[in-house]
Coordinates of C-alpha atoms in Angstrom, one line a residue:
M1 CA -7.4 -6.5 -68.4
V2 CA -10.9 -5.2 -69.3
Q3 CA -13.7 -7.0 -67.4
E4 CA -16.4 -8.6 -69.5
K5 CA -19.7 -6.8 -69.2
L6 CA -22.5 -9.0 -68.0
P7 CA -26.1 -8.9 -69.1
C8 CA -28.5 -7.2 -66.7
S9 CA -30.1 -10.4 -65.4
R10 CA -26.8 -12.0 -64.7
R11 CA -25.5 -8.8 -63.1
D12 CA -28.5 -8.7 -60.8
E13 CA -28.1 -12.4 -59.9
Q14 CA -24.4 -11.9 -59.2
A15 CA -25.1 -8.8 -57.0
R16 CA -27.7 -10.7 -55.0
A17 CA -25.3 -13.6 -54.5
E18 CA -22.6 -11.2 -53.3
R19 CA -25.0 -9.5 -50.9
C20 CA -26.0 -12.9 -49.5
A21 CA -22.4 -14.0 -49.1
Y22 CA -21.5 -10.7 -47.4
N23 CA -24.5 -10.9 -45.0
A24 CA -23.5 -14.5 -44.2
F25 CA -20.0 -13.4 -43.5
Q26 CA -21.2 -10.5 -41.3
L27 CA -23.4 -12.9 -39.3
K28 CA -20.4 -15.3 -38.8
A29 CA -18.2 -12.4 -37.8
C30 CA -20.7 -11.1 -35.4
R31 CA -21.0 -14.5 -33.7
A32 CA -17.3 -14.8 -33.6
R33 CA -17.0 -11.4 -31.9
I34 CA -19.6 -12.4 -29.3
L35 CA -17.8 -15.7 -28.7
L36 CA -14.4 -13.9 -28.4
S37 CA -15.8 -11.4 -26.0
C38 CA -17.1 -14.1 -23.7
M39 CA -13.8 -15.9 -23.9
Q40 CA -11.9 -12.6 -23.0
K41 CA -14.1 -12.0 -20.0
K42 CA -13.6 -15.5 -18.7
L43 CA -9.8 -15.4 -19.3
G44 CA -9.5 -12.0 -17.9
A45 CA -11.3 -13.1 -14.7
C46 CA -8.9 -16.0 -14.4
A47 CA -5.7 -14.3 -15.3
G48 CA -6.1 -11.0 -13.4
M49 CA -5.0 -7.6 -14.6
D50 CA -1.2 -7.9 -14.3
P51 CA 0.1 -6.0 -17.3
A52 CA 3.1 -8.2 -17.5
L53 CA 0.8 -11.2 -18.2
P54 CA -2.0 -10.1 -20.6
A55 CA -5.0 -12.3 -20.1
C56 CA -5.5 -12.8 -23.8
K57 CA -4.8 -11.4 -27.2
V58 CA -7.5 -8.8 -27.6
Q59 CA -6.3 -7.2 -30.8
K60 CA -4.8 -8.4 -34.1
A61 CA -4.9 -4.9 -35.6
N62 CA -2.0 -5.1 -38.0
T63 CA -1.6 -8.4 -39.9
A64 CA 0.6 -8.8 -42.9
D65 CA -2.5 -8.0 -45.0
N66 CA -3.3 -4.6 -43.4
A67 CA 0.0 -3.4 -42.0
E68 CA 0.3 0.4 -42.1
T69 CA 2.9 1.6 -44.5
T70 CA 3.1 5.3 -43.8
M71 CA 4.0 7.5 -40.9
S72 CA 1.1 10.0 -41.3
S73 CA -2.0 7.9 -41.7
T74 CA -4.6 6.4 -39.4
T75 CA -5.0 2.7 -39.1
T76 CA -8.5 1.2 -39.7
D77 CA -8.7 -1.3 -36.8
T78 CA -11.8 -1.1 -34.7
A79 CA -10.7 -3.3 -31.8
S80 CA -11.2 -1.5 -28.4
S81 CA -8.7 -3.5 -26.3
V82 CA -4.9 -3.9 -26.6
D83 CA -2.1 -5.1 -24.4
V84 CA 0.0 -1.9 -24.7
V85 CA -0.8 1.7 -25.4
L86 CA 2.1 4.1 -26.2
I87 CA 1.1 7.8 -26.0
G88 CA 3.3 10.1 -28.1
G89 CA 5.1 9.6 -31.3
G90 CA 8.6 10.4 -30.1
V91 CA 11.8 8.6 -29.6
M92 CA 10.8 7.3 -26.1
S93 CA 7.7 5.5 -27.3
A94 CA 9.5 4.3 -30.4
T95 CA 12.3 2.8 -28.3
L96 CA 10.0 1.2 -25.7
G97 CA 7.8 -0.2 -28.5
T98 CA 10.8 -1.7 -30.2
L99 CA 12.1 -3.3 -27.0
L100 CA 8.7 -4.8 -26.2
R101 CA 8.4 -6.1 -29.7
Q102 CA 11.7 -8.0 -29.2
L103 CA 10.8 -9.3 -25.7
Q104 CA 7.1 -10.1 -26.2
P105 CA 6.2 -10.2 -29.9
D106 CA 2.7 -11.6 -29.2
W107 CA 1.5 -8.4 -27.4
S108 CA -0.7 -6.0 -29.3
I109 CA 0.4 -2.3 -29.3
S110 CA -1.4 0.8 -30.2
I111 CA 0.4 4.2 -30.6
F112 CA -1.3 7.5 -30.5
E113 CA 0.3 10.8 -31.7
R114 CA -1.6 14.0 -31.6
L115 CA 0.2 15.6 -34.6
D116 CA -0.1 14.5 -38.3
S117 CA 3.3 12.7 -38.2
V118 CA 5.7 11.3 -35.7
A119 CA 8.9 12.9 -34.3
E120 CA 7.6 16.5 -34.7
E121 CA 8.1 17.7 -31.1
S122 CA 11.2 17.3 -29.0
S123 CA 12.5 14.4 -31.1
N124 CA 12.6 16.6 -34.2
A125 CA 16.2 17.4 -35.3
W126 CA 15.5 21.1 -35.1
N127 CA 13.9 21.0 -31.7
N128 CA 16.6 19.2 -29.7
A129 CA 18.5 21.4 -27.2
G130 CA 21.5 19.2 -27.9
T131 CA 22.3 15.9 -29.6
G132 CA 24.6 13.0 -28.9
H133 CA 24.9 13.7 -25.2
S134 CA 27.6 11.5 -23.7
A135 CA 29.2 13.9 -21.3
L136 CA 32.4 14.2 -23.4
C137 CA 32.0 18.0 -23.6
E138 CA 29.1 19.1 -21.5
L139 CA 30.6 20.9 -18.5
N140 CA 27.5 20.9 -16.4
Y141 CA 28.0 17.1 -15.8
T142 CA 31.3 17.7 -14.0
P143 CA 30.9 20.3 -11.2
Q144 CA 33.9 21.7 -9.5
Q145 CA 34.1 21.1 -5.8
A146 CA 35.2 23.6 -3.1
D147 CA 38.7 22.1 -3.0
G148 CA 39.2 22.5 -6.7
S149 CA 38.6 18.9 -7.6
V150 CA 36.1 17.9 -10.2
D151 CA 33.3 15.4 -9.6
I152 CA 33.0 13.2 -12.7
S153 CA 30.4 10.7 -11.3
K154 CA 27.5 12.2 -13.2
A155 CA 29.6 12.3 -16.4
I156 CA 30.4 8.6 -16.0
N157 CA 26.8 7.7 -15.5
V158 CA 25.6 9.8 -18.6
N159 CA 28.3 8.3 -20.8
E160 CA 27.5 4.8 -19.7
Q161 CA 23.9 5.3 -20.5
F162 CA 24.8 6.5 -24.0
Q163 CA 26.9 3.3 -24.4
V164 CA 23.7 1.4 -23.7
S165 CA 21.9 3.3 -26.5
R166 CA 24.8 2.5 -28.8
Q167 CA 24.5 -1.2 -27.9
F168 CA 20.7 -1.1 -28.6
W169 CA 21.2 0.5 -32.0
T170 CA 23.9 -2.0 -32.8
Y171 CA 21.5 -4.9 -32.1
L172 CA 18.9 -3.2 -34.4
V173 CA 21.4 -3.0 -37.2
E174 CA 22.6 -6.6 -36.7
Q175 CA 19.0 -7.8 -36.8
N176 CA 18.3 -5.7 -40.0
I177 CA 15.6 -3.8 -38.1
L178 CA 17.6 -0.8 -39.1
A179 CA 19.3 -1.1 -42.5
S180 CA 22.2 1.3 -41.5
A181 CA 23.1 3.7 -38.7
R182 CA 24.3 6.3 -41.2
D183 CA 20.7 7.5 -41.6
F184 CA 20.7 8.9 -38.1
L185 CA 24.3 8.7 -36.6
T186 CA 27.3 10.7 -37.7
P187 CA 30.8 11.0 -36.1
V188 CA 31.4 14.6 -34.9
P189 CA 34.1 15.7 -32.5
H190 CA 32.9 16.9 -29.1
M191 CA 34.9 19.8 -27.6
S192 CA 34.8 22.0 -24.5
F193 CA 35.9 25.6 -24.8
V194 CA 36.6 28.0 -22.0
W195 CA 38.5 31.3 -21.4
G196 CA 39.8 33.0 -18.3
D197 CA 42.3 31.8 -15.8
K198 CA 39.7 30.2 -13.4
N199 CA 37.9 28.4 -16.2
V200 CA 41.1 27.1 -17.8
S201 CA 42.2 25.7 -14.4
F202 CA 38.8 24.0 -14.1
L203 CA 39.0 22.5 -17.6
Q204 CA 42.5 21.2 -16.9
A205 CA 41.3 19.5 -13.7
R206 CA 38.3 18.1 -15.6
Y207 CA 40.5 16.7 -18.4
K208 CA 42.9 15.1 -15.9
A209 CA 40.0 13.3 -14.1
L210 CA 38.1 12.2 -17.2
S211 CA 41.0 11.2 -19.5
A212 CA 42.1 8.6 -17.0
H213 CA 38.7 6.8 -17.2
P214 CA 38.2 4.1 -19.9
L215 CA 34.9 5.7 -21.0
F216 CA 36.7 8.9 -21.9
S217 CA 39.8 7.3 -23.4
G218 CA 41.6 9.4 -26.0
M219 CA 40.4 12.8 -24.8
E220 CA 42.8 15.6 -25.8
F221 CA 43.6 19.0 -24.1
A222 CA 45.1 22.1 -25.8
Q223 CA 46.0 25.6 -24.9
D224 CA 48.2 26.3 -27.9
Q225 CA 46.1 28.6 -30.1
A226 CA 47.6 27.2 -33.3
Q227 CA 46.4 23.8 -32.3
I228 CA 43.0 25.1 -31.3
A229 CA 42.7 26.8 -34.7
Q230 CA 43.5 23.6 -36.5
W231 CA 40.7 21.8 -34.6
A232 CA 38.1 24.6 -34.8
P233 CA 39.1 27.4 -37.1
L234 CA 36.0 29.5 -36.7
I235 CA 36.5 30.0 -32.9
M236 CA 40.0 31.3 -33.4
R237 CA 39.7 33.5 -36.6
N238 CA 40.1 37.2 -35.8
R239 CA 40.2 36.4 -32.0
P240 CA 42.0 39.1 -30.0
A241 CA 45.5 38.1 -28.9
G242 CA 46.4 37.6 -25.3
Q243 CA 43.3 35.6 -24.1
N244 CA 43.9 32.6 -21.9
L245 CA 42.0 29.8 -23.7
A246 CA 41.7 26.1 -23.4
V247 CA 39.8 23.3 -25.1
T248 CA 39.4 19.6 -24.8
R249 CA 38.5 17.4 -27.8
S250 CA 37.1 13.8 -28.1
L251 CA 36.9 12.1 -31.4
R252 CA 34.4 9.6 -29.9
G253 CA 31.6 12.1 -30.3
T254 CA 28.6 11.7 -32.5
D255 CA 25.6 13.7 -33.8
V256 CA 22.3 11.8 -33.5
N257 CA 19.3 12.8 -35.6
F258 CA 16.6 11.5 -33.3
G259 CA 13.9 12.5 -35.7
A260 CA 15.2 10.2 -38.3
L261 CA 15.8 7.4 -35.8
T262 CA 12.2 7.8 -34.5
R263 CA 10.7 7.5 -37.9
L264 CA 12.8 4.4 -38.7
L265 CA 11.7 2.7 -35.5
F266 CA 8.0 3.4 -36.1
T267 CA 8.4 2.2 -39.7
Y268 CA 9.6 -1.1 -38.3
L269 CA 7.0 -1.3 -35.6
V270 CA 4.0 -0.8 -37.9
S271 CA 5.4 -3.5 -40.2
T272 CA 5.0 -6.1 -37.4
P273 CA 1.7 -7.9 -36.5
A274 CA -0.6 -6.4 -34.0
C275 CA 0.9 -2.9 -33.9
T276 CA -1.0 0.2 -35.1
L277 CA 0.0 3.8 -35.3
H278 CA -2.6 6.5 -35.1
T279 CA -1.6 10.0 -36.0
K280 CA -3.8 13.1 -35.5
H281 CA -5.2 11.2 -32.4
D282 CA -5.3 13.3 -29.3
V283 CA -5.5 11.4 -26.0
H284 CA -7.3 13.6 -23.5
D285 CA -8.3 11.3 -20.7
I286 CA -7.0 8.2 -18.9
R287 CA -8.9 6.5 -16.1
R288 CA -8.9 3.1 -14.5
G289 CA -11.8 0.9 -15.6
S290 CA -13.8 -1.4 -13.4
D291 CA -11.9 -4.4 -14.7
G292 CA -8.6 -2.9 -13.7
R293 CA -7.5 -2.0 -17.2
W294 CA -6.8 1.6 -18.3
V295 CA -9.5 3.3 -20.4
I296 CA -7.9 5.8 -22.8
K297 CA -10.2 8.4 -24.3
V298 CA -8.8 9.5 -27.7
Q299 CA -10.1 11.9 -30.3
D300 CA -9.5 11.5 -34.0
T301 CA -8.9 15.1 -34.9
R302 CA -9.0 14.3 -38.6
L303 CA -12.5 12.9 -38.5
N304 CA -13.6 14.6 -35.3
T305 CA -14.7 11.4 -33.7
E306 CA -14.0 10.0 -30.3
R307 CA -13.5 6.5 -29.0
E308 CA -12.2 4.6 -26.0
V309 CA -9.4 2.0 -25.9
K310 CA -8.7 -0.3 -23.1
A311 CA -5.1 -1.4 -22.3
R312 CA -3.3 -3.4 -19.7
F313 CA -0.2 -1.2 -19.8
V314 CA 0.1 2.5 -20.8
F315 CA 3.2 4.4 -21.3
I316 CA 2.9 8.2 -21.4
G317 CA 5.8 9.4 -23.5
G318 CA 4.3 12.6 -24.8
G319 CA 7.2 14.9 -23.9
G320 CA 6.0 18.0 -22.1
G321 CA 2.5 16.8 -22.6
A322 CA 3.1 13.8 -20.3
L323 CA 2.4 15.7 -17.0
P324 CA -1.2 16.6 -17.7
L325 CA -2.0 13.0 -18.8
L326 CA -0.2 11.6 -15.8
Q327 CA -2.3 13.8 -13.5
K328 CA -5.5 12.4 -15.2
T329 CA -4.6 8.8 -14.2
G330 CA -5.1 9.8 -10.5
I331 CA -2.4 7.5 -9.3
P332 CA -1.0 8.5 -5.9
E333 CA 2.5 8.8 -7.4
S334 CA 1.3 11.7 -9.5
R335 CA 0.2 13.8 -6.6
G336 CA 2.4 16.8 -5.8
V337 CA 4.2 16.7 -9.1
G338 CA 4.3 19.9 -11.2
G339 CA 6.1 21.2 -14.2
F340 CA 8.0 24.4 -15.2
P341 CA 8.2 24.9 -19.0
V342 CA 11.4 26.4 -20.6
S343 CA 11.5 27.0 -24.3
G344 CA 14.7 27.0 -26.4
Q345 CA 15.8 29.2 -29.3
F346 CA 18.8 28.8 -31.5
L347 CA 20.7 31.0 -34.0
R348 CA 20.9 29.0 -37.2
C349 CA 23.6 29.8 -39.7
T350 CA 22.3 30.6 -43.2
N351 CA 25.7 30.9 -44.9
P352 CA 26.9 27.6 -46.4
D353 CA 30.5 28.9 -46.5
I354 CA 30.6 29.3 -42.8
I355 CA 28.8 26.0 -42.1
A356 CA 31.5 24.2 -44.2
Q357 CA 34.3 25.6 -42.0
H358 CA 33.1 24.0 -38.8
H359 CA 32.7 20.4 -37.8
A360 CA 32.4 19.9 -34.1
K361 CA 30.1 20.3 -31.1
I362 CA 31.7 22.9 -28.9
Y363 CA 30.3 23.5 -25.4
G364 CA 31.0 26.4 -23.1
K365 CA 30.0 27.1 -19.5
A366 CA 26.5 28.0 -18.6
S367 CA 25.6 31.4 -17.1
V368 CA 24.9 31.7 -13.4
G369 CA 21.3 30.6 -12.8
A370 CA 20.9 29.1 -16.3
P371 CA 19.3 25.6 -16.5
P372 CA 21.5 22.8 -17.7
M373 CA 19.7 22.6 -21.0
S374 CA 20.9 26.2 -21.7
V375 CA 24.6 25.5 -21.8
P376 CA 25.8 27.5 -24.8
H377 CA 27.2 25.4 -27.7
L378 CA 28.3 25.8 -31.3
D379 CA 26.7 22.8 -32.8
T380 CA 27.3 20.9 -36.0
R381 CA 24.3 18.7 -36.9
M382 CA 23.6 16.4 -39.8
I383 CA 19.9 16.8 -40.7
D384 CA 18.7 14.4 -43.4
G385 CA 22.2 14.3 -44.9
T386 CA 22.8 18.1 -44.9
P387 CA 25.2 19.7 -42.4
A388 CA 23.7 22.5 -40.3
L389 CA 25.3 24.9 -37.8
L390 CA 23.5 26.2 -34.7
F391 CA 24.4 28.3 -31.7
G392 CA 22.5 28.4 -28.5
P393 CA 20.2 27.6 -26.9
Y394 CA 18.8 30.9 -25.7
A395 CA 16.1 30.4 -23.2
G396 CA 12.6 31.6 -23.6
F397 CA 9.4 31.3 -21.6
S398 CA 6.0 30.0 -22.7
T399 CA 3.2 28.5 -20.6
R400 CA 2.9 25.8 -23.3
F401 CA 4.1 22.3 -22.4
L402 CA 4.6 21.4 -26.1
K403 CA 5.8 23.5 -29.0
N404 CA 2.4 22.8 -30.6
G405 CA 0.6 23.0 -27.2
S406 CA -1.8 25.4 -25.5
L407 CA -1.0 28.5 -23.6
M408 CA -3.3 27.0 -20.9
D409 CA -1.0 24.0 -20.4
L410 CA 0.7 25.4 -17.3
P411 CA -2.4 26.9 -15.6
R412 CA -4.3 23.7 -16.2
S413 CA -1.5 21.6 -14.6
I414 CA -1.9 23.4 -11.2
R415 CA -3.5 21.3 -8.6
A416 CA -4.2 21.6 -4.9
G417 CA -1.5 18.9 -4.4
N418 CA 1.3 20.7 -6.3
I419 CA 0.6 24.4 -5.9
S420 CA 2.6 24.7 -2.7
A421 CA 5.6 23.1 -4.3
M422 CA 5.3 25.3 -7.4
L423 CA 5.1 28.5 -5.2
A424 CA 8.1 27.3 -3.2
V425 CA 10.1 26.8 -6.4
A426 CA 9.1 30.3 -7.6
R427 CA 10.3 31.7 -4.3
D428 CA 13.6 29.9 -4.2
N429 CA 14.7 30.2 -7.8
W430 CA 15.1 33.9 -8.4
P431 CA 18.4 33.5 -10.3
L432 CA 16.5 31.3 -12.8
T433 CA 13.7 33.7 -13.0
K434 CA 16.1 36.6 -13.6
Y435 CA 17.9 34.6 -16.2
L436 CA 14.7 33.9 -18.1
I437 CA 13.6 37.5 -18.0
E438 CA 17.0 38.6 -19.4
Q439 CA 16.9 36.0 -22.1
V440 CA 13.4 36.9 -23.2
M441 CA 14.3 40.6 -23.4
Q442 CA 17.3 40.0 -25.7
S443 CA 17.4 41.5 -29.2
H444 CA 19.0 39.9 -32.2
N445 CA 22.2 41.9 -31.7
D446 CA 22.3 40.8 -28.1
R447 CA 22.3 37.2 -29.2
I448 CA 25.0 37.8 -31.8
K449 CA 27.1 39.4 -29.1
A450 CA 26.9 36.1 -27.2
L451 CA 27.7 34.2 -30.3
R452 CA 30.9 36.3 -30.8
D453 CA 32.3 34.7 -27.6
F454 CA 32.6 31.6 -29.9
I455 CA 32.9 33.1 -33.3
P456 CA 34.6 36.5 -32.9
D457 CA 33.8 37.8 -36.4
A458 CA 30.2 36.5 -36.6
Q459 CA 27.9 38.7 -38.7
A460 CA 24.2 39.2 -37.8
K461 CA 23.2 38.8 -41.5
D462 CA 24.5 35.2 -41.5
W463 CA 22.3 34.0 -38.7
E464 CA 18.5 33.6 -38.1
L465 CA 16.6 32.8 -34.9
V466 CA 14.7 29.5 -34.8
V467 CA 12.5 28.2 -32.0
A468 CA 13.3 24.8 -30.7
G469 CA 11.2 22.5 -28.6
Q470 CA 9.7 22.9 -25.1
R471 CA 11.2 21.3 -22.1
V472 CA 9.1 20.8 -18.9
Q473 CA 11.3 20.6 -15.8
I474 CA 10.0 18.6 -12.9
I475 CA 8.7 20.2 -9.7
K476 CA 8.3 18.0 -6.7
K477 CA 7.5 18.4 -3.0
D478 CA 10.4 18.7 -0.6
A479 CA 10.2 18.3 3.2
K480 CA 12.7 21.1 3.9
K481 CA 12.1 23.6 1.1
G482 CA 8.5 22.9 0.3
G483 CA 9.3 22.3 -3.4
V484 CA 12.3 21.7 -5.6
L485 CA 13.0 22.1 -9.3
Q486 CA 14.6 18.9 -10.7
F487 CA 16.8 18.9 -13.8
G488 CA 17.0 15.5 -15.6
T489 CA 14.4 12.8 -16.4
E490 CA 12.3 10.6 -14.1
V491 CA 10.0 7.7 -14.7
I492 CA 6.9 7.9 -12.5
S493 CA 4.8 4.7 -12.4
S494 CA 1.9 3.3 -10.5
A495 CA 2.5 0.8 -7.7
D496 CA 1.2 -2.1 -9.9
G497 CA 3.3 -1.1 -12.9
S498 CA 0.3 -0.7 -15.2
V499 CA 1.0 2.9 -16.2
A500 CA 4.2 4.9 -16.4
A501 CA 5.1 8.4 -17.6
L502 CA 8.4 10.0 -18.5
L503 CA 8.9 13.5 -17.2
G504 CA 11.8 16.0 -17.4
A505 CA 14.4 16.8 -20.0
S506 CA 18.2 16.6 -20.3
P507 CA 20.0 14.3 -21.2
G508 CA 16.8 13.0 -22.8
A509 CA 16.8 11.3 -26.2
S510 CA 20.5 10.3 -26.0
T511 CA 19.7 8.0 -23.1
A512 CA 16.4 6.7 -24.5
A513 CA 17.4 3.0 -24.3
P514 CA 18.5 3.0 -20.6
I515 CA 15.5 5.1 -19.6
M516 CA 13.2 2.6 -21.3
L517 CA 15.0 -0.2 -19.5
T518 CA 14.1 1.6 -16.3
V519 CA 10.4 1.4 -17.4
L520 CA 10.8 -2.3 -18.0
K521 CA 12.3 -2.8 -14.5
K522 CA 9.6 -0.7 -12.8
C523 CA 6.6 -2.0 -14.7
F524 CA 7.4 -5.6 -15.7
A525 CA 9.5 -6.9 -12.8
S526 CA 7.8 -10.3 -12.9
K527 CA 8.8 -10.7 -16.6
L528 CA 12.5 -9.8 -16.2
P529 CA 13.7 -13.3 -15.4
E530 CA 12.0 -14.6 -18.5
W531 CA 13.4 -11.7 -20.6
E532 CA 16.9 -11.7 -19.2
D533 CA 18.6 -13.7 -21.9
K534 CA 17.0 -11.6 -24.7
L535 CA 17.9 -8.4 -22.9
K536 CA 21.5 -9.5 -22.7
Q537 CA 21.4 -10.2 -26.5
I538 CA 20.0 -6.7 -27.1
I539 CA 22.2 -5.0 -24.5
P540 CA 25.3 -7.1 -23.9
S541 CA 26.3 -5.0 -20.8
Y542 CA 22.8 -5.6 -19.2
G543 CA 23.2 -6.0 -15.5
Q544 CA 26.8 -4.8 -15.5
K545 CA 28.6 -1.5 -15.2
L546 CA 31.0 -0.7 -18.0
A547 CA 32.8 1.7 -15.6
D548 CA 33.8 -1.3 -13.5
N549 CA 34.8 -3.6 -16.3
T550 CA 37.6 -2.0 -18.5
A551 CA 37.9 -5.1 -20.8
L552 CA 34.1 -5.2 -21.5
C553 CA 34.0 -1.4 -22.0
A554 CA 36.7 -1.6 -24.7
Q555 CA 35.2 -4.7 -26.3
L556 CA 31.7 -3.2 -26.6
F557 CA 33.0 0.2 -27.7
D558 CA 35.0 -1.4 -30.6
K559 CA 32.0 -3.6 -31.6
T560 CA 29.5 -0.7 -31.6
T561 CA 31.9 1.5 -33.5
S562 CA 32.3 -1.1 -36.2
V563 CA 28.6 -2.1 -36.6
L564 CA 27.4 1.4 -36.5
G565 CA 29.9 2.5 -39.1
L566 CA 31.6 5.0 -36.8
K567 CA 35.2 5.8 -37.1
E568 CA 36.8 8.4 -35.0
A569 CA 35.5 11.8 -36.1

């Protein structure tokens, strides 16, 4: 419709009227803000600073009228106080935000991501060191004991955690928060592959121990080379005769595209009231304010402006970047904690014919001194609907804590409180140091030689090197050794539960849901009784161990398989 053109006098009169109306609106808004500020101060003084009980609603940043609709834009809210701040646009923040939105829908949430879109660091499908971790095939979760037996306790724990993630995703599909799991979850067989008499004996013992457990039901073992060739033709083609080989296979395995999942969860979050996502926003300081709330100093790198946001609860889920921010909080629990960065590299197949011949995640045994995240595997992945084939990871070393971080990340993380632990780790971990040096010095042909343990006729021309994400392993003080290097993840939180950070790496994203449940337990203990019924709706096994309840284990596995659209791979 073409708007009717008004005469000058009428246009001037209308303009004056609009200005008067606007000024009147601004005056009313100003008075309302002053009144709201006074109310907040009074309520805050009465309610205290317990993050589990926000004193008042201090931000309504994302109503139905202004909800953000993209994953790479900056919201326009100007409120300086929220209930929850999530730092980092990865799967951990997305998972915690989604849980909090179910449990406490009236809380306001602001999310800050330093890059121009979410899921670009370790959650990205190309940056994961491994996907779909459920201990079905990862041999480092089942160490062999001196008597030849195999300890499966860690494998049971990791698998049970993955079942919690499956239950969480099932709830999201049932609630139409996720339209379908097919966008991020694909059935892919998980296999273990070893050669040599000693390793074959180990795999037999591992299979015997695991296959008797309900969480690992249906696992298969094979030494017959014709059978192995049927399951995984690439690893047997042109393989020299006479080798003693063995594999296990589980059709319960999956591939998880955590980048896709992360984007879906953030799309949901920003569609809800009082939730804002700010990309290209770099958090560079966190301190406790005089009123007990946390003051987050954040820079908008797009506009080159800086502002402060107050929050009653802060989660630092910035992957490798979590450690420096945790240190800035100054909480006693952060003292003495350091980090050791390890980068990952993969060979990526560029030949579609070869990719089409393989459909499995096949894990071998790690080299002596290698970190757990460096267990070699031939890995089928589904990335945005397209199959990919990778082999690795090969370790690298960089002083960056993030793939898109600074070379000064490691030096800047050294403090008086953690330097002794870091020096002790350097002294006591020569095998790891030697391993990293050897890995960094490898040529492309050296890497292809390692690949040929899995694909005997692999050709260098069919593979290219890609750099994956950074992992920062935890260094902590130790009374006996001075310092120890920890593999795994750990939630470090303040005594009052108002701030928490996730440090470490493997098993990582696959266990995001149970890790975030740990955050809830550590930081919102007073709210758990109120939330219990809802948590049991989200995670039906909440408060129980599937390993101790065979019937519940089978029931929930069947349900999640059905709802998530997973049939045996």
